[in-house]
XYZ file of C-alpha atoms in Angstrom:
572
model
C 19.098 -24.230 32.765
C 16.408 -21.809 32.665
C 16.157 -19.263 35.208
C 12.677 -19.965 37.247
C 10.630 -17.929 38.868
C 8.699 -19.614 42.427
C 6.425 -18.337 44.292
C 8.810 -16.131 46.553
C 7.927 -13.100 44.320
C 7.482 -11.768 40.694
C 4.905 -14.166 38.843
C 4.440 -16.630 41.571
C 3.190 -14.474 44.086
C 0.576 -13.215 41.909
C -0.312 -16.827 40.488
C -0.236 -18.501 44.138
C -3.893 -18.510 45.663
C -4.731 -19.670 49.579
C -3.468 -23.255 49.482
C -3.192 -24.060 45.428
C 0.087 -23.514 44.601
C 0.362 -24.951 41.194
C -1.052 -24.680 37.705
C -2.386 -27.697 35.501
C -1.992 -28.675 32.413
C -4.653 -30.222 29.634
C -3.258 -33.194 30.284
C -4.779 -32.599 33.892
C -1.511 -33.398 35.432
C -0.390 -30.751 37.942
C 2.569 -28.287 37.571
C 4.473 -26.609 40.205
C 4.741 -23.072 40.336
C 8.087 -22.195 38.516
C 8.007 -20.643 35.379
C 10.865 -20.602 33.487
C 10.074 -17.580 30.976
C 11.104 -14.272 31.053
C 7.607 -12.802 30.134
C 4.732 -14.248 31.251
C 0.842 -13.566 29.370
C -2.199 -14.412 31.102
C -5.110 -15.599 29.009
C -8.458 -14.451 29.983
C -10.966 -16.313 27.605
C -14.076 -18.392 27.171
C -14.825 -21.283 25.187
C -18.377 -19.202 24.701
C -16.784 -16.223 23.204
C -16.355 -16.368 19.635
C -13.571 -13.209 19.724
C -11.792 -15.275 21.826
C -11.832 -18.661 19.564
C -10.620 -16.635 16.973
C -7.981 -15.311 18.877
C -6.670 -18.448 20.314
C -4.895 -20.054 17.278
C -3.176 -17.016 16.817
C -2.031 -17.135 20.097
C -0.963 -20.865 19.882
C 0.888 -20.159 16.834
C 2.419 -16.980 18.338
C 3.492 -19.655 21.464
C 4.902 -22.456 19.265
C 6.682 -20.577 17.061
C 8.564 -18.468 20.518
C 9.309 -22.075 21.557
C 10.851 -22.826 18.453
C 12.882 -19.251 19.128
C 13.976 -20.304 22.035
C 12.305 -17.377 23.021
C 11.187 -17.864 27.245
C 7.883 -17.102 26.952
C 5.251 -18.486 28.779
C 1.143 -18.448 28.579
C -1.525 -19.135 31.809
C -5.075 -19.904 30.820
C -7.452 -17.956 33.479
C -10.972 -19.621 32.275
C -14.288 -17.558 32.324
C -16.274 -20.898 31.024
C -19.707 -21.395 33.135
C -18.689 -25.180 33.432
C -15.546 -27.491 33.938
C -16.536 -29.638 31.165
C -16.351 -26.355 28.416
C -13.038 -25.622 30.114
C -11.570 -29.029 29.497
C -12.654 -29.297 26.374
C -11.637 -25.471 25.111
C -8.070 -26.089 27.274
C -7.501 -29.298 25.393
C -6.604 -27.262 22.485
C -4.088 -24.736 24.413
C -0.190 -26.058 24.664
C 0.197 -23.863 28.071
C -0.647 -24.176 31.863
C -3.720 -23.232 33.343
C -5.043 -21.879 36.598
C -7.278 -25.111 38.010
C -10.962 -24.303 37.120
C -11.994 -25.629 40.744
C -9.969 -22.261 41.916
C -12.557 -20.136 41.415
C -11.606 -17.527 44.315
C -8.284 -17.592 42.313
C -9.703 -16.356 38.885
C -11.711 -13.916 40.330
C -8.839 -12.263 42.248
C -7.062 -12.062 38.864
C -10.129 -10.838 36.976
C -10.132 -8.232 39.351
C -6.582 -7.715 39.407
C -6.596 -7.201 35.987
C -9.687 -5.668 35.781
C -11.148 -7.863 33.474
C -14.886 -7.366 33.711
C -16.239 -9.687 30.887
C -14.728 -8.017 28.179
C -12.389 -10.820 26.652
C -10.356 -12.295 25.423
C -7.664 -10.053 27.468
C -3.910 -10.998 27.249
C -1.941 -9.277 29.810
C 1.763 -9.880 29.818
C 3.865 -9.472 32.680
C 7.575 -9.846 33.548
C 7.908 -13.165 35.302
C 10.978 -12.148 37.447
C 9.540 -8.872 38.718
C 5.589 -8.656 38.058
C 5.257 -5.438 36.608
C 3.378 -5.482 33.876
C 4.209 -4.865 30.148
C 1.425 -4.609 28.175
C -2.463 -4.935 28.717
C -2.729 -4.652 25.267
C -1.778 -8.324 24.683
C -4.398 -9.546 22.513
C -3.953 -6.630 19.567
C -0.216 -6.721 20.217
C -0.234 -10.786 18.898
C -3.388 -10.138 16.575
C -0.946 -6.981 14.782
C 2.328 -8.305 14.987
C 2.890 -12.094 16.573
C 6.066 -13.146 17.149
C 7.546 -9.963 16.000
C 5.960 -7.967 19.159
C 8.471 -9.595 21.392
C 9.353 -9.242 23.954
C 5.876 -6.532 24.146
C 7.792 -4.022 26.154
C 6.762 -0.040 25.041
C 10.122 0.197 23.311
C 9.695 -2.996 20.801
C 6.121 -1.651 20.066
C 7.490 1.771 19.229
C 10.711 0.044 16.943
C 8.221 -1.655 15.259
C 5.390 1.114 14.118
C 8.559 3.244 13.070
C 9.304 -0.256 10.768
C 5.703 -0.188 9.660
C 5.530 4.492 8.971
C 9.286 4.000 7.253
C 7.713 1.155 5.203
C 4.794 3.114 4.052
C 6.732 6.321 2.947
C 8.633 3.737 0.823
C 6.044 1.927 -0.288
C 6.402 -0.346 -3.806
C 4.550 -3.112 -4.893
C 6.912 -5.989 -4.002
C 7.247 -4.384 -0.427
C 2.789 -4.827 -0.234
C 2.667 -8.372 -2.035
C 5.536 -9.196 -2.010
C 7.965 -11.560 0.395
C 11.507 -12.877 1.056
C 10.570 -16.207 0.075
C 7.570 -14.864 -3.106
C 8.018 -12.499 -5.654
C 5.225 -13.805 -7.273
C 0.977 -14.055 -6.954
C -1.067 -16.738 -8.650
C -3.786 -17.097 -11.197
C -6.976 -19.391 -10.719
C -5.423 -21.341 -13.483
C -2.699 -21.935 -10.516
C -0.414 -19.965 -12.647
C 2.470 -18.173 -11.192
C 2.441 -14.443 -12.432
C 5.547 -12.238 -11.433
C 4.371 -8.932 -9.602
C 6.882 -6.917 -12.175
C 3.935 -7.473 -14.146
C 1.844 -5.579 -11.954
C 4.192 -2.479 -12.349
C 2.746 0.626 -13.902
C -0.942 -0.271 -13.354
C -3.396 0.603 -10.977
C -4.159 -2.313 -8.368
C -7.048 -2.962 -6.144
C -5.891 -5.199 -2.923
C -9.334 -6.669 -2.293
C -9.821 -7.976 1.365
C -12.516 -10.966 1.329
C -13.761 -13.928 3.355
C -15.025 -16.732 2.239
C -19.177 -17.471 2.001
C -19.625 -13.805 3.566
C -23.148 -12.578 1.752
C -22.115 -8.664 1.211
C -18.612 -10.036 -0.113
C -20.308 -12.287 -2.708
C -22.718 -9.501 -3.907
C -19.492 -7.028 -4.066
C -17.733 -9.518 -5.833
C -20.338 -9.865 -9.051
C -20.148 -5.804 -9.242
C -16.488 -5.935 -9.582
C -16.447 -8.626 -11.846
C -17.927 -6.169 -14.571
C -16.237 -3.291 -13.520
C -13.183 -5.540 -13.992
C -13.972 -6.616 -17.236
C -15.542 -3.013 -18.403
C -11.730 -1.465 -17.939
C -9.799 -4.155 -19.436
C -12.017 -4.034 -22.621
C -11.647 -0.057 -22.309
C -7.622 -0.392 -21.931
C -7.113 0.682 -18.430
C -4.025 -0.424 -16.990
C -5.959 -1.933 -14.238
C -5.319 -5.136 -11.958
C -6.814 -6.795 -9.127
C -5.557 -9.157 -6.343
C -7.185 -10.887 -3.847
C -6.474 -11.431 -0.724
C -8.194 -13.805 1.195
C -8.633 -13.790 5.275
C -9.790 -17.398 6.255
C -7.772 -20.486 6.278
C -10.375 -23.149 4.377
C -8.516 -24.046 0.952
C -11.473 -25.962 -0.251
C -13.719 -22.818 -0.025
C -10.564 -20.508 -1.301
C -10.786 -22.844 -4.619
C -14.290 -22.198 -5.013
C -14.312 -18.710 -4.380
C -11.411 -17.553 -6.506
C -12.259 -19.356 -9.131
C -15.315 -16.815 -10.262
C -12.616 -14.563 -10.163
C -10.693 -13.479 -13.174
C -8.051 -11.331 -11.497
C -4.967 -12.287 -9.364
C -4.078 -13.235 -5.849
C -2.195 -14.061 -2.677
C -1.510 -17.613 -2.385
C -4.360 -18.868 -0.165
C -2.523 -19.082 3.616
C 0.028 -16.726 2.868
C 0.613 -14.472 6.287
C 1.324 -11.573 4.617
C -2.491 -11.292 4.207
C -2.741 -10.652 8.249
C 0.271 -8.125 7.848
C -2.099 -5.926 4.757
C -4.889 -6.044 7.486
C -3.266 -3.941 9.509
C -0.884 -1.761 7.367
C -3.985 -0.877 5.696
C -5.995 -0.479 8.624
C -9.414 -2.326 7.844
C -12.046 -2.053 9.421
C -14.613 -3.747 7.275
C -15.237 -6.347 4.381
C -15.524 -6.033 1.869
C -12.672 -3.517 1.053
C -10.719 -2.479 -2.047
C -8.282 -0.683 -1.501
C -5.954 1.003 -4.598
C -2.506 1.584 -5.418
C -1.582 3.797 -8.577
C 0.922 3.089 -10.997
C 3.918 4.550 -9.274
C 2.699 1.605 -6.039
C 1.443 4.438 -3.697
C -1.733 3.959 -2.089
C -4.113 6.055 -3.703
C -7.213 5.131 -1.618
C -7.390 2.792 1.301
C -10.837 1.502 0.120
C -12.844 2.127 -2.543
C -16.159 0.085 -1.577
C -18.150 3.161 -0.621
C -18.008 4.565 -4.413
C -18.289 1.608 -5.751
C -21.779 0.754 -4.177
C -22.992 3.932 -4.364
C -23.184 3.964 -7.735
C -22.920 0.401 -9.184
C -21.604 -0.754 -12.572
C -21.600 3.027 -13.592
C -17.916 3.158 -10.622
C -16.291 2.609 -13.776
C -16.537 5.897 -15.784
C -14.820 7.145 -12.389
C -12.315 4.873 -12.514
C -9.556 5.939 -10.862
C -11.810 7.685 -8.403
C -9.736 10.690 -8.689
C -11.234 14.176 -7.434
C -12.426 14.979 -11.057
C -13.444 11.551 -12.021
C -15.689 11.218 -9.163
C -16.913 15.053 -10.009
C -18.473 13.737 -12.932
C -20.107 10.520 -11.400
C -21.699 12.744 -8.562
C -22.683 14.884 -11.432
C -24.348 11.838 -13.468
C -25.466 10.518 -9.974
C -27.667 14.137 -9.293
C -28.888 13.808 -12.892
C -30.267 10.079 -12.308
C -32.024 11.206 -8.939
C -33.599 14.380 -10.845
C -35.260 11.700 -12.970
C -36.347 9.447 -10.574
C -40.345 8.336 -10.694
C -41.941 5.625 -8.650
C -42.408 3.944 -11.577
C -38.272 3.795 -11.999
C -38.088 2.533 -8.695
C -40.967 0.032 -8.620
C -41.534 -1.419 -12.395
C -38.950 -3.709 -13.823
C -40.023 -5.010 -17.067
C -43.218 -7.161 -16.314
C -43.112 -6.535 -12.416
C -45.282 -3.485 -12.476
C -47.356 -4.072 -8.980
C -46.993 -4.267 -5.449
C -49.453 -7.233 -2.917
C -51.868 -6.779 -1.237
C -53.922 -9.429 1.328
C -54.419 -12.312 -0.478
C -51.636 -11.262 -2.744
C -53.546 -9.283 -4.667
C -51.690 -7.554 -7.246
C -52.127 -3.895 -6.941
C -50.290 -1.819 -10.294
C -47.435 0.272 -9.351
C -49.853 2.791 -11.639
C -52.387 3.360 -8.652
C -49.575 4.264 -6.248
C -48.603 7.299 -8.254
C -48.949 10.707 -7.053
C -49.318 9.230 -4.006
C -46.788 10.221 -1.013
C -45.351 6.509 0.019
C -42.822 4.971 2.402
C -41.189 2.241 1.968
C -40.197 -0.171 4.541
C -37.528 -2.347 4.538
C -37.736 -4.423 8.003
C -38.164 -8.327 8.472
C -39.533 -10.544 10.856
C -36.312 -12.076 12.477
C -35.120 -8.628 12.859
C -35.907 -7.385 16.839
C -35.961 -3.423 16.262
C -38.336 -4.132 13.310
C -40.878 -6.126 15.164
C -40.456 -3.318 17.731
C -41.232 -0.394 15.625
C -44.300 -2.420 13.425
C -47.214 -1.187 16.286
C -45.933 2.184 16.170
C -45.557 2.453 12.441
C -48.969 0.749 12.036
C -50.793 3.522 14.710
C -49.705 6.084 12.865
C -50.031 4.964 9.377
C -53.574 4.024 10.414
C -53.799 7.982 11.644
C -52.105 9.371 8.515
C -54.859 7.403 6.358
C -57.570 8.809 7.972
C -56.754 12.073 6.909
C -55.139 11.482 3.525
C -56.184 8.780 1.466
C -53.205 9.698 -1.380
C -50.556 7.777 1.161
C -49.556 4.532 1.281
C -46.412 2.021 2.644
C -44.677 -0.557 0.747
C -42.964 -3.134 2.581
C -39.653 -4.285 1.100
C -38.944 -7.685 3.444
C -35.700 -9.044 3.999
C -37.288 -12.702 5.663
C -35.466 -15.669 4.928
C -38.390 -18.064 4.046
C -41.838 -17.517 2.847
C -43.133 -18.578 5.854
C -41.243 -15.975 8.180
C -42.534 -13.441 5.379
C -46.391 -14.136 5.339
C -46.158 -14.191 9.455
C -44.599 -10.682 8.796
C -46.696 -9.305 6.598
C -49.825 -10.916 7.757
C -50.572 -8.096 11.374
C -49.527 -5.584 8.589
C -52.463 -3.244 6.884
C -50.410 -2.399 4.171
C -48.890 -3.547 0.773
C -45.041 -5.003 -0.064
C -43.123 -6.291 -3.096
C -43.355 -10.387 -3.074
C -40.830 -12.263 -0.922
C -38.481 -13.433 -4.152
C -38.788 -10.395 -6.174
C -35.200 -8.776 -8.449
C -36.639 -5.426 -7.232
C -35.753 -5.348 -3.744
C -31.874 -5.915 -4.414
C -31.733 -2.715 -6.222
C -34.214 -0.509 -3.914
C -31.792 -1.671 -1.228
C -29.153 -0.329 -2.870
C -30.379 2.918 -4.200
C -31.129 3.787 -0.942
C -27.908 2.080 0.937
C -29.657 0.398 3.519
C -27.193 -0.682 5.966
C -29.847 -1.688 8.646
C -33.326 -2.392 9.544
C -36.291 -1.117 9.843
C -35.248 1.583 7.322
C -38.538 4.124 6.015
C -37.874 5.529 2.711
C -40.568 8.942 2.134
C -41.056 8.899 -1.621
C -42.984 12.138 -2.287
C -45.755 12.436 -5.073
C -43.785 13.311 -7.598
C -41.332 10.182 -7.616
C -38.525 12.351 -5.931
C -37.115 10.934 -2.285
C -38.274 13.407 0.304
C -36.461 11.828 2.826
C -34.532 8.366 3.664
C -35.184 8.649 7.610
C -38.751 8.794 7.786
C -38.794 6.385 10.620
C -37.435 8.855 12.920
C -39.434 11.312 11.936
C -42.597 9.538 12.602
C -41.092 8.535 16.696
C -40.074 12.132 16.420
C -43.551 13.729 15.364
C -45.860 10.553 14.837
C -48.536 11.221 12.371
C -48.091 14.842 12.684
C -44.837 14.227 10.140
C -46.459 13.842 7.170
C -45.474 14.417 4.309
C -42.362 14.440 5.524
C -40.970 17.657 3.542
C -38.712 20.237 4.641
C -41.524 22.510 4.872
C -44.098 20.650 6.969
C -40.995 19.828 9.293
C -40.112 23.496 9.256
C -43.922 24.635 10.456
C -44.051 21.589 13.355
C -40.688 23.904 14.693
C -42.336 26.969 14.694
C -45.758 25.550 16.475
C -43.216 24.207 19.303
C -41.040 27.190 19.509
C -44.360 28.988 20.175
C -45.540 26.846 22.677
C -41.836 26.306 24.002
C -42.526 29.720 25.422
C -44.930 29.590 28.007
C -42.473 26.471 29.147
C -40.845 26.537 32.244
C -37.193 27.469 32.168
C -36.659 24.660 35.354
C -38.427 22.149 37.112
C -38.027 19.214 38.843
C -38.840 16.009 38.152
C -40.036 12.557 39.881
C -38.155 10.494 37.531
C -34.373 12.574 38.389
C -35.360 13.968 41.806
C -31.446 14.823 42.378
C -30.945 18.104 40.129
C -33.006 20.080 38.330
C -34.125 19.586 34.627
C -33.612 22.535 32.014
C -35.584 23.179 28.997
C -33.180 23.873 26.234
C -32.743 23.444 22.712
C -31.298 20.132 21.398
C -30.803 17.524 18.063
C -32.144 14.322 18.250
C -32.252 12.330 21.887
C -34.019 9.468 23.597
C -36.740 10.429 26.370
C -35.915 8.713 29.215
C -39.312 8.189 30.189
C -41.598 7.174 27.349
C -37.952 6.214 25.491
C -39.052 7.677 22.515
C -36.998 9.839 20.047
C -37.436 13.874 20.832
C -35.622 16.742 19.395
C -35.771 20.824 18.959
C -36.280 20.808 22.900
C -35.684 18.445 25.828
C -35.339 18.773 29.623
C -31.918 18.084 30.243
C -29.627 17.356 33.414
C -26.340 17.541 31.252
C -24.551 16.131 34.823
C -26.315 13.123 34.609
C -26.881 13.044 30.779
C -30.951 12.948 31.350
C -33.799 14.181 28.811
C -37.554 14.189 29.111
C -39.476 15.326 25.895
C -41.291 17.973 27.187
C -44.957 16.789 27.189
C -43.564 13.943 29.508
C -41.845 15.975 31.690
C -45.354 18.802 31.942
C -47.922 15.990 31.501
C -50.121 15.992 34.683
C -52.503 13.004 35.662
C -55.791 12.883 35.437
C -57.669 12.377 38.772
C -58.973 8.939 37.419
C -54.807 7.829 37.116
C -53.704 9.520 39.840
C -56.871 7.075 41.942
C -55.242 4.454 39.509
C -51.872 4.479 41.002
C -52.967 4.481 44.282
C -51.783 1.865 46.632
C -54.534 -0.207 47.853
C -54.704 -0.702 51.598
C -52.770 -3.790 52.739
C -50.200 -3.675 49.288
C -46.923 -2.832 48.747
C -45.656 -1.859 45.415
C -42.308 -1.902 44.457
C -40.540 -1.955 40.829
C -43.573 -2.524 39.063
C -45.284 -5.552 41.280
C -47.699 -4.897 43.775
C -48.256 -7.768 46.478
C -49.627 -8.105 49.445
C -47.548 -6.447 52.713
């Protein structure tokens, strides 16, 4: 039998809690406090968490298949669910023991133990005879390496990266795709195709999931690329491999694809994820003909510059000199008209949708603003940006913005659009696709500064306008250039110190700086701050000078009988 391990010391000790001294199981049935296991993992999770539903399958298969080892190996659920009834249900699934959820003094001592302060799921694992601990790296030792990690002691972890770096340096194509038990990938025909067939050509290893929306748009691009270097004669292949576990959707999706792939399942995939290191979908990465790795991913080039990737096919130093070459050449051309007219969509709405030509926006400088409603930090910034648009027009009448939405329904667009005084490209309109991706917007709200002549004058105009408001246009080099010189002259007659109401413990210092957030008003500043660099603290300056007026300073004070505190005044 099993060594166990009581309550007397090692494991038990640390599991035991005032007068509990057992564990449960889903069954609800109790379980005394012996573990027979050599290593023991505690389970911080959440039914709530969605990290840590992920995570648990791979832990139960990681369990089940130790078991079937013979491996002693044991697993204790310590809940953070709000309720009992979301730990029941979320422990149902789990094939381990549990500390009772009515213990609650006992899972705090072990979150604090542990020091597990929300951040989960957390998989510490312990030697049960002893209670040292092995690893608090539990949950990326499993996610990485499952039952191979065992039993997760420093010197297993180290045997096994110096498997994974000796692997690398001799790296073929059956030793990435291939396995023991498959020397083969499949078609979506369901045809069997030996990877000897792969050797000699280039292959991408594209990473996907199922359903995912910048996936699917990836996916159409590479479908012509695909096709473009087959028709040209490049030796060229591509394999999929695919990350979730639903077959039907694995059917659907591979079959608009007219390369190879992984048999849908097969664990290898999880093994790719890591030896490849990814840290993002999609990704393609590409092995040359001798089966090196020639680039861990691809993607970037590939959306930067579309269809036209495949003259720089195979992304080699002077392949990719000529498509930033053709790429300058493009931008040198560009016109608002390029970027706004697509065969008979030549106009932009106003109120009422009003069509407005694209032909009365030229020469004009104008922004364009990709935000949507159900986006937060776009509903934030639409005040601002509509204050100082509002000043900007006042002044110059040759400026406009374009909003480029990225709503969901009509109806979220026309509540968007509706507090806004400018114009936008229609809700279902081809044109925003490919402004989004000329100008690789990877988040919103995003201001584009087209300048008069068609030519971008900048793609950050948002910060320029929390930076300098109105003052920022039109957004060149040059006018940016003069708004330093006007502060660096008035940065003079600054103070050198001061202090400071809002950080009363050190003094503030005026010095030059990039970009930073004010910590009063909370709004961008850069060329020059007042700093505490101890405490990591910046005022613009004009918050950190500005004196109140007598009317604000009679304002703020307290009325007799009141006592203000944190922004509430009530009565003492």
């Amino acid at each position: 039998m099993a060594e166990a391990v009581t309550t007397e010391g090692g494991i038990g000790k640390i599991l035991v809690s005032g007068d509990r001294d057992f564990l449960v199981r889903s069954s609800g049935e109790q379980s005394a406090l012996i573990v027979e296991a050599s290593h023991v993992a505690l389970y911080f999770s959440a039914s709530w968490c969605p990290p840590c539903r992920w995570f648990t399958p791979k832990l139960i298969e990681t369990y089940n298949e130790l078991a079937s080892q013979g491996k002693r190996f044991e697993v204790i659920f310590v809940s953070s669910d709000e309720d009992e009834e979301a730990f029941k249900t979320y422990f149902a699934k789990m094939p381990w023991l549990a500390i009772p959820f009515s213990d609650s003094e006992g899972r705090e001592a072990l979150d604090g133990r542990f020091d597990v302060s929300g951040i989960i799921p957390h998989l510490v694992i312990l030697d049960a005879k002893s209670g040292e601990v092995c690893t608090e790296d539990g949950v990326e030792l499993v996610s990485e390496y499952g039952v191979r990690a065992y039993p997760f002691t420093t010197d297993r972890i180290n045997e096994l990266k110096e498997q994974e770096a000796a692997a690398k340096a001799n790296q073929t194509l059956h030793t990435v795709l291939g396995t023991f038990e498959r020397d083969y990938l499949i078609s979506n025909k369901g045809d069997k195709v030996p990877i000897s067939e792969l050797e000699g050509k280039y292959v991408g290893l594209y990473f996907v999931v199922n359903g995912y929306g910048p996936v699917d748009d990836f996916t159409a691009v590479l479908v012509k690329i695909y096709e473009k270097l087959k028709e040209t004669g490049e030796k060229f292949e591509v394999v999929s491999l695919f990350l979730d576990n639903d077959v039907a959707s694995f059917n659907v999706s591979f079959a608009n694809m007219p390369w190879l792939s992984i048999p849908q399942g097969d664990k290898i995939c999880e093994k790719l994820v890591r030896y490849f290191d990814l840290i993002a979908l999609p990704t393609l990465a590409l092995i040359g003909p001798d089966g090196k790795t020639l680039n861990n991913n691809v993607v970037d080039i590939i959306d930067e510059h579309g269809f036209e990737a495949w003259e720089g096919f195979p992304f080699n130093s002077e392949k990719l000199e000529i498509l930033t070459e053709k790429a300058k050449a493009k931008a040198a051309r560009q016109t608002l008209e390029s970027l706004l007219v697509s065969g008979d969509l030549d106009f932009v709405i106003g109120k009422d949708v009003a069509k407005v030509p694209v032909s009365e926006l030229v020469g004009k400088t104008a922004l364009l603003y990709f935000s949507a409603e159900w986006s937060g930090p776009s509903r934030a910034f639409v005040p601002t940006l509509i204050k100082e648009y509002k000043k900007i027009k006042e002044k110059n009448i040759d400026f406009e913005v374009v909003l480029v939405s990225s709503d969901r329904d009509q109806s979220s667009f026309d509540k968007n659009f509706a507090e806004m005084p400018w114009l936008a490209l229609p809700l279902e309109d081809e044109r925003k696709a490919s402004l989004n991706k000329a100008f690789k917007i990877r988040r919103i709200p995003s201001l584009v500064a087209i300048g008069p002549t068609g030519q971008t004058v900048t793609n950050d105009a948002k910060s320029l306008l929390m930076i300098h408001g109105a003052d920022a246009f039109p957004f060149t080099k040059e006018r940016l250039d003069e708004l330093q010189k006007k502060m660096d002259v008035v940065a003079k007659g600054w103070p050198e110190k001061l202090k400071h109401e809002l950080h009363d413990e050190h003094e503030i210092v005026l010095m030059r700086t990039n970009v930073y957030v004010c910590d009063e008003c909370e709004y961008l500043g850069s060329s020059w701050t007042y700093r505490c660099e101890k405490c990591e603290f910046d005022l613009h300056p004009k918050c950190a000078l500005a004196e109140k007026d007598e009317e604000e300073k009679a304002t703020e004070e307290t009325p007799a009988g009141y006592v203000c505190e944190g922004g509430v005044c009530k009565k003492a």
